[in-house]
Amino acid sequence: MTSMKWIVLGISGATCSGKTSLVNRLQTELKNSVVIHQDHYFLPVDDPRHTKIPELNHMNWEIITSVDMDKMRSDVLKLLETSSDGNNSTETNDVKVLILDGFLLFQCKLISNLCDKKYFLTLTKEQCWERRKDRCYDPPDVPGYFEKVVWPEYLKQKNELLKDKDLYKHITFVDGSKSKEEVFQMVFADIKKLLS
């Protein structure tokens, strides 16, 4: 536990696996909850720190260096240091919940270590492509980006989690192909145990 006043939940996993839907539902159900989305920390398109994929003439948005993790870490720590007199709390003994949402959340050791509960939503390649191909991104995916970058990076990240024995035993893997309601009910029941 980070402190008596905060419980931190980490929601990570494959692109289009239902992370944001789950996070939004959890925020609705959990009073005194705050959400921080890793997606809000993407570097600007013209940032020189990006890794370019020459054969696609496109940036690699699927790696941790495409995100300003220093800023995200700083914002998370700042929030956790706030007292319970903040806007979201009505009584000083209320437990507050910080929900962290991000496709590469557990690649950041500091953030991963802060999480009292870690969830990782999985999909098969076919399911992932079915959902991803109709999504609009800014900048938009270029032809071949899913095959060459999105899916291989996801597999690489998942394999790193599986190899890290200590981290792996603290992650609850969730089948993201299940209905949004099923996923929510499973995760919410687990979180309620933590809050009781």
Tab-separated table of C-alpha atoms in Angstrom:
chain	number	residue	atom	x	y	z
A	1	MET	CA	0.000	0.000	0.000
A	2	THR	CA	1.227	3.481	-0.815
A	3	SER	CA	-0.450	5.190	2.136
A	4	MET	CA	-3.527	4.870	4.315
A	5	LYS	CA	-5.404	7.338	2.151
A	6	TRP	CA	-4.811	6.054	-1.375
A	7	ILE	CA	-5.365	2.736	-3.139
A	8	VAL	CA	-3.722	2.581	-6.561
A	9	LEU	CA	-5.070	0.426	-9.386
A	10	GLY	CA	-3.136	-0.207	-12.606
A	11	ILE	CA	-5.053	-1.155	-15.759
A	12	SER	CA	-2.870	-2.149	-18.700
A	13	GLY	CA	-2.909	-4.474	-21.691
A	14	ALA	CA	-3.341	-4.747	-25.432
A	15	THR	CA	-4.478	-1.877	-27.604
A	16	CYS	CA	-8.299	-1.913	-28.011
A	17	SER	CA	-8.682	-4.494	-25.208
A	18	GLY	CA	-11.246	-2.408	-23.294
A	19	LYS	CA	-8.936	-0.659	-20.803
A	20	THR	CA	-10.579	2.755	-21.076
A	21	SER	CA	-14.126	1.349	-20.934
A	22	LEU	CA	-13.178	-0.547	-17.778
A	23	VAL	CA	-11.493	2.501	-16.241
A	24	ASN	CA	-14.483	4.756	-16.976
A	25	ARG	CA	-16.875	2.267	-15.394
A	26	LEU	CA	-14.644	1.848	-12.333
A	27	GLN	CA	-14.450	5.608	-11.931
A	28	THR	CA	-18.263	5.811	-12.003
A	29	GLU	CA	-18.626	3.084	-9.380
A	30	LEU	CA	-15.753	4.031	-7.083
A	31	LYS	CA	-16.450	7.233	-5.212
A	32	ASN	CA	-13.389	9.379	-4.501
A	33	SER	CA	-11.564	8.009	-7.514
A	34	VAL	CA	-9.192	9.854	-9.810
A	35	VAL	CA	-7.951	8.625	-13.201
A	36	ILE	CA	-4.640	9.299	-14.915
A	37	HIS	CA	-4.371	8.101	-18.537
A	38	GLN	CA	-0.933	7.269	-19.933
A	39	ASP	CA	-2.246	8.246	-23.396
A	40	HIS	CA	-2.366	11.881	-22.255
A	41	TYR	CA	1.443	11.853	-22.017
A	42	PHE	CA	2.305	10.969	-25.618
A	43	LEU	CA	5.089	13.154	-26.957
A	44	PRO	CA	4.096	15.680	-29.639
A	45	VAL	CA	4.415	14.366	-33.212
A	46	ASP	CA	7.452	16.551	-33.943
A	47	ASP	CA	9.358	15.614	-30.768
A	48	PRO	CA	12.916	14.488	-31.651
A	49	ARG	CA	12.798	11.739	-28.993
A	50	HIS	CA	10.470	9.649	-31.173
A	51	THR	CA	11.730	6.469	-32.826
A	52	LYS	CA	11.026	6.511	-36.547
A	53	ILE	CA	10.252	3.399	-38.597
A	54	PRO	CA	11.894	4.278	-41.927
A	55	GLU	CA	10.148	1.635	-44.070
A	56	LEU	CA	6.732	2.926	-42.939
A	57	ASN	CA	7.747	6.610	-42.707
A	58	HIS	CA	5.933	6.630	-39.371
A	59	MET	CA	6.764	7.012	-35.678
A	60	ASN	CA	6.659	4.057	-33.312
A	61	TRP	CA	3.889	4.981	-30.854
A	62	GLU	CA	3.929	1.539	-29.185
A	63	ILE	CA	7.073	1.960	-27.064
A	64	ILE	CA	7.681	3.602	-23.691
A	65	THR	CA	9.923	6.298	-25.202
A	66	SER	CA	6.928	7.661	-27.154
A	67	VAL	CA	5.490	8.742	-23.798
A	68	ASP	CA	6.719	11.449	-21.407
A	69	MET	CA	7.030	9.093	-18.442
A	70	ASP	CA	8.932	11.654	-16.330
A	71	LYS	CA	5.896	13.941	-16.454
A	72	MET	CA	3.476	11.103	-15.755
A	73	ARG	CA	5.523	9.862	-12.776
A	74	SER	CA	5.742	13.393	-11.438
A	75	ASP	CA	1.956	13.929	-11.762
A	76	VAL	CA	1.193	10.596	-10.076
A	77	LEU	CA	3.542	11.266	-7.151
A	78	LYS	CA	2.234	14.805	-6.731
A	79	LEU	CA	-1.330	13.517	-6.563
A	80	LEU	CA	-0.475	10.779	-4.048
A	81	GLU	CA	1.212	13.339	-1.818
A	82	THR	CA	-1.925	15.477	-1.618
A	83	SER	CA	-3.767	15.292	1.667
A	84	SER	CA	-7.314	14.060	1.988
A	85	ASP	CA	-8.509	17.677	2.100
A	86	GLY	CA	-8.499	17.601	-1.715
A	87	ASN	CA	-11.571	18.284	-3.849
A	88	ASN	CA	-12.508	14.639	-4.264
A	89	SER	CA	-12.834	13.782	-0.589
A	90	THR	CA	-15.603	14.721	1.825
A	91	GLU	CA	-14.245	13.166	5.013
A	92	THR	CA	-10.687	12.883	6.245
A	93	ASN	CA	-10.931	9.110	6.735
A	94	ASP	CA	-12.163	8.398	3.179
A	95	VAL	CA	-10.080	6.034	1.100
A	96	LYS	CA	-9.268	7.550	-2.260
A	97	VAL	CA	-8.630	5.464	-5.344
A	98	LEU	CA	-6.155	6.365	-8.070
A	99	ILE	CA	-6.812	4.477	-11.310
A	100	LEU	CA	-3.882	4.414	-13.727
A	101	ASP	CA	-4.699	3.501	-17.317
A	102	GLY	CA	-2.035	2.742	-19.882
A	103	PHE	CA	-0.861	0.248	-22.462
A	104	LEU	CA	2.728	0.324	-21.108
A	105	LEU	CA	1.992	1.062	-17.458
A	106	PHE	CA	4.001	-1.774	-15.908
A	107	GLN	CA	7.108	-1.007	-17.971
A	108	CYS	CA	7.680	1.884	-15.584
A	109	LYS	CA	9.003	0.302	-12.363
A	110	LEU	CA	8.083	3.225	-10.124
A	111	ILE	CA	4.475	3.325	-11.321
A	112	SER	CA	4.176	-0.457	-11.326
A	113	ASN	CA	5.439	-0.615	-7.725
A	114	LEU	CA	2.861	1.956	-6.617
A	115	CYS	CA	-0.051	-0.208	-7.796
A	116	ASP	CA	-1.851	-2.143	-5.090
A	117	LYS	CA	-3.625	-4.124	-7.816
A	118	LYS	CA	-2.447	-4.697	-11.400
A	119	TYR	CA	-4.698	-5.840	-14.237
A	120	PHE	CA	-3.576	-6.714	-17.766
A	121	LEU	CA	-6.190	-7.168	-20.495
A	122	THR	CA	-5.298	-9.622	-23.258
A	123	LEU	CA	-6.602	-10.214	-26.796
A	124	THR	CA	-5.708	-12.529	-29.651
A	125	LYS	CA	-4.153	-10.974	-32.745
A	126	GLU	CA	-7.408	-11.445	-34.709
A	127	GLN	CA	-9.559	-9.835	-32.001
A	128	CYS	CA	-7.134	-6.962	-31.656
A	129	TRP	CA	-7.045	-6.270	-35.396
A	130	GLU	CA	-10.862	-6.479	-35.664
A	131	ARG	CA	-11.172	-3.693	-33.081
A	132	ARG	CA	-8.150	-1.635	-34.129
A	133	LYS	CA	-8.824	-1.422	-37.878
A	134	ASP	CA	-11.924	0.743	-37.351
A	135	ARG	CA	-10.348	3.108	-34.832
A	136	CYS	CA	-9.236	6.621	-35.793
A	137	TYR	CA	-5.871	7.657	-34.415
A	138	ASP	CA	-4.037	10.966	-34.554
A	139	PRO	CA	-1.751	10.518	-36.414
A	140	PRO	CA	-3.621	7.725	-38.257
A	141	ASP	CA	-2.133	4.244	-38.572
A	142	VAL	CA	-0.331	3.746	-41.871
A	143	PRO	CA	-0.760	0.513	-43.888
A	144	GLY	CA	1.305	-2.275	-42.336
A	145	TYR	CA	1.660	-0.529	-38.957
A	146	PHE	CA	-0.417	-3.098	-37.047
A	147	GLU	CA	1.466	-6.091	-38.486
A	148	LYS	CA	4.945	-4.596	-38.317
A	149	VAL	CA	4.720	-2.587	-35.092
A	150	VAL	CA	1.556	-2.732	-32.960
A	151	TRP	CA	1.253	-6.500	-32.571
A	152	PRO	CA	4.999	-7.334	-32.271
A	153	GLU	CA	5.438	-4.602	-29.617
A	154	TYR	CA	2.472	-5.941	-27.641
A	155	LEU	CA	3.892	-9.495	-27.717
A	156	LYS	CA	7.298	-8.190	-26.657
A	157	GLN	CA	5.793	-6.276	-23.735
A	158	LYS	CA	3.659	-9.256	-22.642
A	159	ASN	CA	6.698	-11.570	-22.795
A	160	GLU	CA	8.695	-9.155	-20.626
A	161	LEU	CA	5.922	-9.301	-18.009
A	162	LEU	CA	5.872	-13.101	-18.141
A	163	LYS	CA	9.657	-13.270	-17.694
A	164	ASP	CA	9.650	-10.933	-14.672
A	165	LYS	CA	8.585	-13.565	-12.119
A	166	ASP	CA	8.071	-11.087	-9.282
A	167	LEU	CA	5.942	-8.741	-11.371
A	168	TYR	CA	4.051	-11.596	-13.043
A	169	LYS	CA	2.751	-13.012	-9.777
A	170	HIS	CA	1.206	-9.620	-8.906
A	171	ILE	CA	-0.657	-9.180	-12.199
A	172	THR	CA	-4.202	-10.395	-12.792
A	173	PHE	CA	-4.559	-11.269	-16.485
A	174	VAL	CA	-8.044	-10.575	-17.843
A	175	ASP	CA	-9.496	-11.907	-21.097
A	176	GLY	CA	-10.322	-8.692	-22.971
A	177	SER	CA	-12.506	-10.594	-25.468
A	178	LYS	CA	-15.173	-11.056	-22.795
A	179	SER	CA	-18.038	-8.555	-22.673
A	180	LYS	CA	-17.364	-5.174	-21.047
A	181	GLU	CA	-19.843	-6.131	-18.306
A	182	GLU	CA	-18.105	-9.453	-17.546
A	183	VAL	CA	-14.696	-7.777	-17.394
A	184	PHE	CA	-16.023	-5.029	-15.136
A	185	GLN	CA	-17.801	-7.431	-12.752
A	186	MET	CA	-14.693	-9.599	-12.370
A	187	VAL	CA	-12.352	-6.681	-11.697
A	188	PHE	CA	-14.834	-4.807	-9.491
A	189	ALA	CA	-15.439	-7.863	-7.273
A	190	ASP	CA	-11.673	-8.146	-6.815
A	191	ILE	CA	-11.275	-4.453	-5.976
A	192	LYS	CA	-14.146	-4.546	-3.473
A	193	LYS	CA	-12.169	-7.117	-1.463
A	194	LEU	CA	-9.311	-4.662	-1.330
A	195	LEU	CA	-11.600	-1.853	-0.150
A	196	SER	CA	-13.430	-3.869	2.524
